[in-house]
CSV table of C-alpha atoms in Angstrom, one decimal:
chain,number,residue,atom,x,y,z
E,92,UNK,CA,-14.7,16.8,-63.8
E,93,UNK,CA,-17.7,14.8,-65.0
E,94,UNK,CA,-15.5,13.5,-67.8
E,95,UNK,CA,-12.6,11.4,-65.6
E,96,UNK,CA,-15.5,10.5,-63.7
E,97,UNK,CA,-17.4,9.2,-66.7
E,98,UNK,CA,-14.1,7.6,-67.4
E,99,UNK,CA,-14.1,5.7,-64.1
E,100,UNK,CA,-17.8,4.8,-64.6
E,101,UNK,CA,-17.1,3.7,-68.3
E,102,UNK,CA,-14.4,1.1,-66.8
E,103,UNK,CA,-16.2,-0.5,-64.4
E,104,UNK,CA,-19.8,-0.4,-66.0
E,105,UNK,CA,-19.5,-2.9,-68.6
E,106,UNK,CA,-22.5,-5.1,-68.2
E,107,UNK,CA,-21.4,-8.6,-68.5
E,108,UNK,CA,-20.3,-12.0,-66.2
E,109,UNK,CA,-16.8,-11.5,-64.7
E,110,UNK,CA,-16.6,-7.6,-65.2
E,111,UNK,CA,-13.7,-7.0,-62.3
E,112,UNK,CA,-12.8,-10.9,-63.0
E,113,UNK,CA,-11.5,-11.9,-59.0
E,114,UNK,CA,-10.1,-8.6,-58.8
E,115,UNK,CA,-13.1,-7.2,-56.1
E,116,UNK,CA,-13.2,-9.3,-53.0
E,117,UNK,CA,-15.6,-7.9,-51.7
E,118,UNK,CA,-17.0,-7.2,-48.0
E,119,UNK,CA,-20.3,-8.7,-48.6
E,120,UNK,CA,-22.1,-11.3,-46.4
E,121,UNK,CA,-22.7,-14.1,-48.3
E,122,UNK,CA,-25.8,-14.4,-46.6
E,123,UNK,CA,-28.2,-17.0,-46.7
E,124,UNK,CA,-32.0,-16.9,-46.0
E,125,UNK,CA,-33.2,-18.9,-43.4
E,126,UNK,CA,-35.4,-20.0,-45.8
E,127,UNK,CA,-38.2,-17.8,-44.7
E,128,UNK,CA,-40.1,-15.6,-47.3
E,129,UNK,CA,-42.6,-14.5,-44.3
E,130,UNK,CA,-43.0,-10.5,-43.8
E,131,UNK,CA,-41.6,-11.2,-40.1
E,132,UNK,CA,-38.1,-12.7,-41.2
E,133,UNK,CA,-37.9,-10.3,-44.1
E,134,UNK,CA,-38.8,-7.3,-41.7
E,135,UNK,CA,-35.5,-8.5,-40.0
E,136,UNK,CA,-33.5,-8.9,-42.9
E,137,UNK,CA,-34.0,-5.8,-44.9
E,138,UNK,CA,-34.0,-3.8,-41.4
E,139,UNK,CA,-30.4,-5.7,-40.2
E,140,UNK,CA,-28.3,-3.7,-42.6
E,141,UNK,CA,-28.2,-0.3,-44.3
E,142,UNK,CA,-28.0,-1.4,-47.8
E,143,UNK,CA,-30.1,-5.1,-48.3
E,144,UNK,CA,-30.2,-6.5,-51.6
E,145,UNK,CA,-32.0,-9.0,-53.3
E,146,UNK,CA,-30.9,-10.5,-56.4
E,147,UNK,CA,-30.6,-13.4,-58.8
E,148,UNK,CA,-27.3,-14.9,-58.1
E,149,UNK,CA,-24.4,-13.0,-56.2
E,150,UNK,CA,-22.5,-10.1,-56.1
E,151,UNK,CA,-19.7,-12.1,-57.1
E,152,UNK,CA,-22.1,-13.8,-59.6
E,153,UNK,CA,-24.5,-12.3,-60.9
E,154,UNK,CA,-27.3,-14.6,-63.2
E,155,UNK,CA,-29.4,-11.5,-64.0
E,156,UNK,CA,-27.9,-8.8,-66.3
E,157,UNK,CA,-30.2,-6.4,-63.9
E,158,UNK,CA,-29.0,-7.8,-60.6
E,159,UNK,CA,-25.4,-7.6,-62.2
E,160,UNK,CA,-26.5,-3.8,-63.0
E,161,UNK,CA,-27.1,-3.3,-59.4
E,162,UNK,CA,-24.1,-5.1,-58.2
E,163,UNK,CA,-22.3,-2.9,-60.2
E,164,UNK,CA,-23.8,0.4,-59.3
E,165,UNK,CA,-22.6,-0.2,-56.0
E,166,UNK,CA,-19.4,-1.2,-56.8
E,167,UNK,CA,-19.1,1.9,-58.5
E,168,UNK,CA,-20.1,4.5,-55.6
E,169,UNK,CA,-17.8,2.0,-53.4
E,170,UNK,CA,-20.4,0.3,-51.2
E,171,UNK,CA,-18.9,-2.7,-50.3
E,172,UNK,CA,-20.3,-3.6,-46.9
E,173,UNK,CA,-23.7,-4.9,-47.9
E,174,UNK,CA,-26.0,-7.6,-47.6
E,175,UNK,CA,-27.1,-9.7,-50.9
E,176,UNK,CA,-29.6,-12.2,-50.8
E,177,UNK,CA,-29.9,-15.1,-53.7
E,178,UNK,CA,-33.3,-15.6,-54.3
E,179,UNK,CA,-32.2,-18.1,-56.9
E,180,UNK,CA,-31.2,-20.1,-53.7
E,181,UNK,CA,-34.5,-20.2,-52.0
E,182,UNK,CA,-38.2,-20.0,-53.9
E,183,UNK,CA,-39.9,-18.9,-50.6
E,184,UNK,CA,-37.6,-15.9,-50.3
E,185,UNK,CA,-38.2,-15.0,-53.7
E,186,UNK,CA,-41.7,-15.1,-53.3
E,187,UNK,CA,-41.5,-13.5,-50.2
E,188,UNK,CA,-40.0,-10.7,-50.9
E,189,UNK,CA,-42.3,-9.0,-53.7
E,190,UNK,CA,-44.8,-9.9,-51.5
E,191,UNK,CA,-43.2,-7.9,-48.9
E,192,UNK,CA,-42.5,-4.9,-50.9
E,193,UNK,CA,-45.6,-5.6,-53.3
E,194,UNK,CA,-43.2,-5.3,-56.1
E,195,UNK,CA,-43.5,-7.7,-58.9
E,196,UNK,CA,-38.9,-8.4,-59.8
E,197,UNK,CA,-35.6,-8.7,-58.8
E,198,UNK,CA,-33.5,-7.1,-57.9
E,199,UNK,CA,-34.3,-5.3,-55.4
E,200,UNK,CA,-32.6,-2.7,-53.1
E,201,UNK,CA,-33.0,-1.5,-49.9
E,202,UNK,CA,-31.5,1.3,-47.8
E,203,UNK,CA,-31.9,1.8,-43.9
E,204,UNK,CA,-35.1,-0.6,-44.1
E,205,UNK,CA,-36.6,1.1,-46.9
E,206,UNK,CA,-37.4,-0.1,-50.1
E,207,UNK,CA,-36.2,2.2,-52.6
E,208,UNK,CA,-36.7,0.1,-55.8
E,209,UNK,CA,-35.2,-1.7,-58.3
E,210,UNK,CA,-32.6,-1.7,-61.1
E,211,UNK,CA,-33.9,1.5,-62.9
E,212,UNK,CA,-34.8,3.3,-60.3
E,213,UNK,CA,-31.2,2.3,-58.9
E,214,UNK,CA,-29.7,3.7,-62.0
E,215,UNK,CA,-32.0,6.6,-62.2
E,216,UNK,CA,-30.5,7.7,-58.6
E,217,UNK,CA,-26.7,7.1,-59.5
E,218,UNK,CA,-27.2,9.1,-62.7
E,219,UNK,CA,-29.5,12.1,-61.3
E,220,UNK,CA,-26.8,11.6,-58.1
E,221,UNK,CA,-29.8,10.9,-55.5
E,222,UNK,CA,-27.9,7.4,-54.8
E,223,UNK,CA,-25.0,9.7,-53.7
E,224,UNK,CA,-27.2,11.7,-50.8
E,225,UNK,CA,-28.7,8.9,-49.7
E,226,UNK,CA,-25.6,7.2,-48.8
E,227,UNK,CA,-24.9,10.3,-47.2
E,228,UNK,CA,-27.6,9.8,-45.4
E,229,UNK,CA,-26.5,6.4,-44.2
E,230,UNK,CA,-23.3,7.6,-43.2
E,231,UNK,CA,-21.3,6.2,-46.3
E,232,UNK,CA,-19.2,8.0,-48.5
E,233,UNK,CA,-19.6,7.0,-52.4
E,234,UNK,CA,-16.3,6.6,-54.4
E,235,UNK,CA,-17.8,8.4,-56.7
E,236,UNK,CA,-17.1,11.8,-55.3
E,237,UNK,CA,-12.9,10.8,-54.4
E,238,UNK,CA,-13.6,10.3,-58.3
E,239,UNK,CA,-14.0,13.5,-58.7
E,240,UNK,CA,-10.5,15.0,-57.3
E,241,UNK,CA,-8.5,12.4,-59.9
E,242,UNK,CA,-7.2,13.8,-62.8
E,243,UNK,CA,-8.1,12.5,-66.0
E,244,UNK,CA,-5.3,9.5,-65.4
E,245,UNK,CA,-6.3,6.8,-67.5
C,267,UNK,CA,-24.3,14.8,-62.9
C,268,UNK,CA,-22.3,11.7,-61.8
C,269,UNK,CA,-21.8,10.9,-65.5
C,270,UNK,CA,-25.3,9.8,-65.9
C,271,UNK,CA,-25.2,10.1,-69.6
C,272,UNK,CA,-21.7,8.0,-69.4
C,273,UNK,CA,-23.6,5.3,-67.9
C,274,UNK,CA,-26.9,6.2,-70.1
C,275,UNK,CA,-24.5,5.3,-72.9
C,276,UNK,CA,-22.8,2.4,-71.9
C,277,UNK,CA,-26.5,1.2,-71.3
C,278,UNK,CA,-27.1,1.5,-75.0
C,279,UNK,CA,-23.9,0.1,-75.9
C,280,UNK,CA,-24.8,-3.3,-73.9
C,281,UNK,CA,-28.2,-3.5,-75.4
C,282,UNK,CA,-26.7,-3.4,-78.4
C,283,UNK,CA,-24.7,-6.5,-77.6
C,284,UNK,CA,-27.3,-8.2,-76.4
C,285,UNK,CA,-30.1,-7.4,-79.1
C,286,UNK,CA,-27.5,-8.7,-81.6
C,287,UNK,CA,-28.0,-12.2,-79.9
C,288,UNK,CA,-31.7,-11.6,-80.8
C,289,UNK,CA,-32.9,-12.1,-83.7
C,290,UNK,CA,-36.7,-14.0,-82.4
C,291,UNK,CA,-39.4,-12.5,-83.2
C,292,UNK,CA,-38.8,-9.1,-84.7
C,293,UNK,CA,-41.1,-7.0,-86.0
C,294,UNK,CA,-44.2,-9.4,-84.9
C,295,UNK,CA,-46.2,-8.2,-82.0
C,296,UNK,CA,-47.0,-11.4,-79.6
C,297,UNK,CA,-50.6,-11.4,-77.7
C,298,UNK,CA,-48.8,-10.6,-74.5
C,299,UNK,CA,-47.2,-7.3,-76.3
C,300,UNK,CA,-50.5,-6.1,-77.9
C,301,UNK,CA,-51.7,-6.7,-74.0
C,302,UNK,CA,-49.3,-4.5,-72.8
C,303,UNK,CA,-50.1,-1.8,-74.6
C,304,UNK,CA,-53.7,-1.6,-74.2
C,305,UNK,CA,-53.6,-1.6,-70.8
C,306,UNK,CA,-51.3,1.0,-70.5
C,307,UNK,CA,-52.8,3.2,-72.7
C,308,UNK,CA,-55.8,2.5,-70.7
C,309,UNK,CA,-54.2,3.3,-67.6
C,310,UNK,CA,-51.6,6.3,-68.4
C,311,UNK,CA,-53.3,7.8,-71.3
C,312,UNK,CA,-49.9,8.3,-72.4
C,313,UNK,CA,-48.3,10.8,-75.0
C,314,UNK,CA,-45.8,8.3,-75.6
C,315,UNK,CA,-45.4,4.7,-75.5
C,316,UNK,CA,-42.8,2.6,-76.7
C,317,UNK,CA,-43.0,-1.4,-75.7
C,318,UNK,CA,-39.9,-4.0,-77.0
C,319,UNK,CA,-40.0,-7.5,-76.9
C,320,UNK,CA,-36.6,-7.8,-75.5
C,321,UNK,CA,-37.1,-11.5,-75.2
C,322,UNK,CA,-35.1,-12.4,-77.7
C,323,UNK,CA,-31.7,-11.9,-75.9
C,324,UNK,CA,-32.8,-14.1,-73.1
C,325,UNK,CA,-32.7,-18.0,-72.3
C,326,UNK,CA,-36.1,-18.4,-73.5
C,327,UNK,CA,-37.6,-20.3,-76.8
C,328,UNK,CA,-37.6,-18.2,-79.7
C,329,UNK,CA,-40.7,-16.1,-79.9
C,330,UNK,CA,-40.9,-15.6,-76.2
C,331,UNK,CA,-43.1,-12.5,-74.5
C,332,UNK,CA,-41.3,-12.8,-71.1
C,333,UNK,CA,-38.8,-10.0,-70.8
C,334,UNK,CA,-39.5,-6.3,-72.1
C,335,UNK,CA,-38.6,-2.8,-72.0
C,336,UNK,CA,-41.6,-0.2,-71.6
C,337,UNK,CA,-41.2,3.9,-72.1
C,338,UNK,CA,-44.4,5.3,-70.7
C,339,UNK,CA,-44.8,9.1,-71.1
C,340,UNK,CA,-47.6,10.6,-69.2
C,341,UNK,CA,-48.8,13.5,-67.2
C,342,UNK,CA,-50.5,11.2,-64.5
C,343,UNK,CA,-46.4,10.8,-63.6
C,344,UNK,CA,-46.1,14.6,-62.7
C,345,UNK,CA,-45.3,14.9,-59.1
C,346,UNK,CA,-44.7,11.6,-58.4
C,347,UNK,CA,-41.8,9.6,-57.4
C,348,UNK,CA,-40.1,7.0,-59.4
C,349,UNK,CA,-41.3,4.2,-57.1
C,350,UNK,CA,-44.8,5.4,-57.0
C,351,UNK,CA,-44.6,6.1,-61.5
C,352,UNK,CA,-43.7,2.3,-61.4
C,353,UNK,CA,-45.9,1.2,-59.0
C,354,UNK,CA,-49.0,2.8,-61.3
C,355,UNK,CA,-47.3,0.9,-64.4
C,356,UNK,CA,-47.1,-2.9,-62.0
C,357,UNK,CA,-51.0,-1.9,-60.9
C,358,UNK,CA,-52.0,-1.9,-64.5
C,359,UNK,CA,-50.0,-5.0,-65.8
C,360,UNK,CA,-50.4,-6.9,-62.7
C,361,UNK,CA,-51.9,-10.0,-64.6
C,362,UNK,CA,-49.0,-10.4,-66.8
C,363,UNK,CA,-46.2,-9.8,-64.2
C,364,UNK,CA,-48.2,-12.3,-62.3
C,365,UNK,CA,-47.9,-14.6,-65.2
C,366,UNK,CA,-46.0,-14.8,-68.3
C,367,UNK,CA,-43.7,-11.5,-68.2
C,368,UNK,CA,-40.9,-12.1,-66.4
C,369,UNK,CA,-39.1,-8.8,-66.5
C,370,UNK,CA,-40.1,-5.8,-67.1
C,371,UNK,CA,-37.8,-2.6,-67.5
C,372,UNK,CA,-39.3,0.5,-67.0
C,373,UNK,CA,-38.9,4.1,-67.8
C,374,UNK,CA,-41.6,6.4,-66.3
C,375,UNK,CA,-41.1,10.0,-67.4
C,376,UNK,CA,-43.1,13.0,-67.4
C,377,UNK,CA,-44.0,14.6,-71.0
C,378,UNK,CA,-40.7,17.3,-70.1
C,379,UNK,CA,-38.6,14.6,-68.9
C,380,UNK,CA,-39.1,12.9,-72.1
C,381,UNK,CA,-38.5,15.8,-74.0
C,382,UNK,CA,-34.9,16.2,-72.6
C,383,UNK,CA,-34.1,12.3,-73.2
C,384,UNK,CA,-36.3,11.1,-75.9
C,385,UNK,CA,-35.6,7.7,-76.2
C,386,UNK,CA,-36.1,3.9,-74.8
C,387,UNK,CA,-32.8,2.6,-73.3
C,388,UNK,CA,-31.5,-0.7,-73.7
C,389,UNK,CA,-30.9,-3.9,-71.3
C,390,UNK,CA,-27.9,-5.2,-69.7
C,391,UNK,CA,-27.4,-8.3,-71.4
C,392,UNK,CA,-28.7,-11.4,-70.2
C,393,UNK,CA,-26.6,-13.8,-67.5
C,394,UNK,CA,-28.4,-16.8,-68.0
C,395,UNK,CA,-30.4,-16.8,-64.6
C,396,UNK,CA,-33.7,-18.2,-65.8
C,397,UNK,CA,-32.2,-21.6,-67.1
C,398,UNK,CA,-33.3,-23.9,-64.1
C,399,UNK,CA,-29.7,-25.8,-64.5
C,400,UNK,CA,-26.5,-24.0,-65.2
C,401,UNK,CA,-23.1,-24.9,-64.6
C,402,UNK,CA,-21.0,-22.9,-62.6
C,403,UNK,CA,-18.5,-21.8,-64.9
């Protein structure tokens, strides 16, 4: 079981710019900041959606081997329907928000409002499966476990 | 479970990649390294501790100490959650993060959890995000 799923993770986890070249269109906002880094605006940005990231570059384009990590965490339990924020794009937002979450890099990742950390602890949930429950929690299904019923199909 | 180690692997097989690409200062320990490690040990008083300079595979001038890779093994983690572990490890480097370390990878683990995995992962490889002008490719 673990092993087509390890399979499925080895494909898609290659670190590295392009990994999925065009292939994933994905449903993320390309949202822009308003150009706020106050604890008001980012109170209504990490609170608007269930799964908020913050990272250097995009989802699409990643500048930041540890955003790109996150991105493709993700992209791996099948969230696609979340909101990424460039702090690359605006220096008030990326000031702003690890003064909001006292929490000194980027990326970070939040789910229902709640800062949950950032790329190791992201990686730490996928691989002890927390990330699965939680998305449980927020009423979306990883991939990960459809994974789990394919046979061992290259 | 979830293929954890899968992933734990193909973390090792980047770093790999992208600590080919460095060669810069290997083997010397910078000011901002040797600071590292005081103050953890200061802080954690912790059985194990294993700092690298992973500064190397980054867009910075050789001999860089902006991006590194910290295990910190200590009891003081017991009970705690991940965001709290790494909290206690940005408290006690908070002048550094505030200035000249850029990134900072961290593995927090408890002496047992060490035991089961005893070793200091490696970095996705770098994208290039700290050079102030980039083409889009």
């Amino acid at each position: 079981m673990s092993a087509s799923l390890g399979r499925a993770a080895a494909a898609l986890l290659r670190w590295g710019r392009g990994v999925g070249g065009g292939l994933w269109v994905p449903g993320v906002r390309a949202a822009s900041s308003g150009g706020s880094g106050s604890a008001e605006h980012l109170d209504t940005l990490v609170k608007k959606d269930k799964v908020v990231v913050f990272l250097k570059g995009t989802p699409e384009q990643p500048q930041c081997g540890f955003s790109n990590a996150v991105v493709q965490i993700l992209r791996l339990h099948g969230v696609r329907d979340y909101a990424a924020y460039n702090v690359l794009d605006d220096p008030q937002l990326r000031q702003g928000i690890k003064d909001y979450s006292n929490w000194p890099t980027i990326p970070q990742v939040y789910l229902n409002g709640e800062f949950v950390g950032g790329c190791d602890i992201l990686l730490q949930m996928h691989q002890n499966g927390d990330l699965v429950e939680e998305l449980k929690k927020l009423g979306i299904r990883s991939a990960l476990l459809d994974e789990k019923t394919d046979q061992d199909s290259k | 479970m979830l293929s954890g180690q899968l992933v734990g692997r193909l973390f090792s097989m980047a770093g790999r990649v992208c600590l080919s690409r460095s060669s810069t200062g290997a083997g010397t320990i910078g000011p901002v390294e040797a600071a590292i490690r005081m103050k953890l040990e200061q802080a954690l008083n912790p059985e194990v501790l294993e700092l690298r300079n992973e500064s190397g595979g980054h867009a910075v001038p050789p001999g860089s100490e902006t991006h590194f890779r910290v295990a910190v093994v200590s009891s003081r983690f017991e009970g705690l959650s991940p965001l709290q572990r790494h909290r206690l490890v940005h408290t006690a480097l908070s002048e550094e993060l505030a200035g000249p370390v850029h990134a900072l990878a961290i593995q927090a683990r408890t002496p047992a959890q060490w035991r089961e995995n005893p070793q200091l992962d490696t970095s996705p490889p770098c994208l290039g995000g700290s050079k102030k002008t980039r083409g889009t490719p």
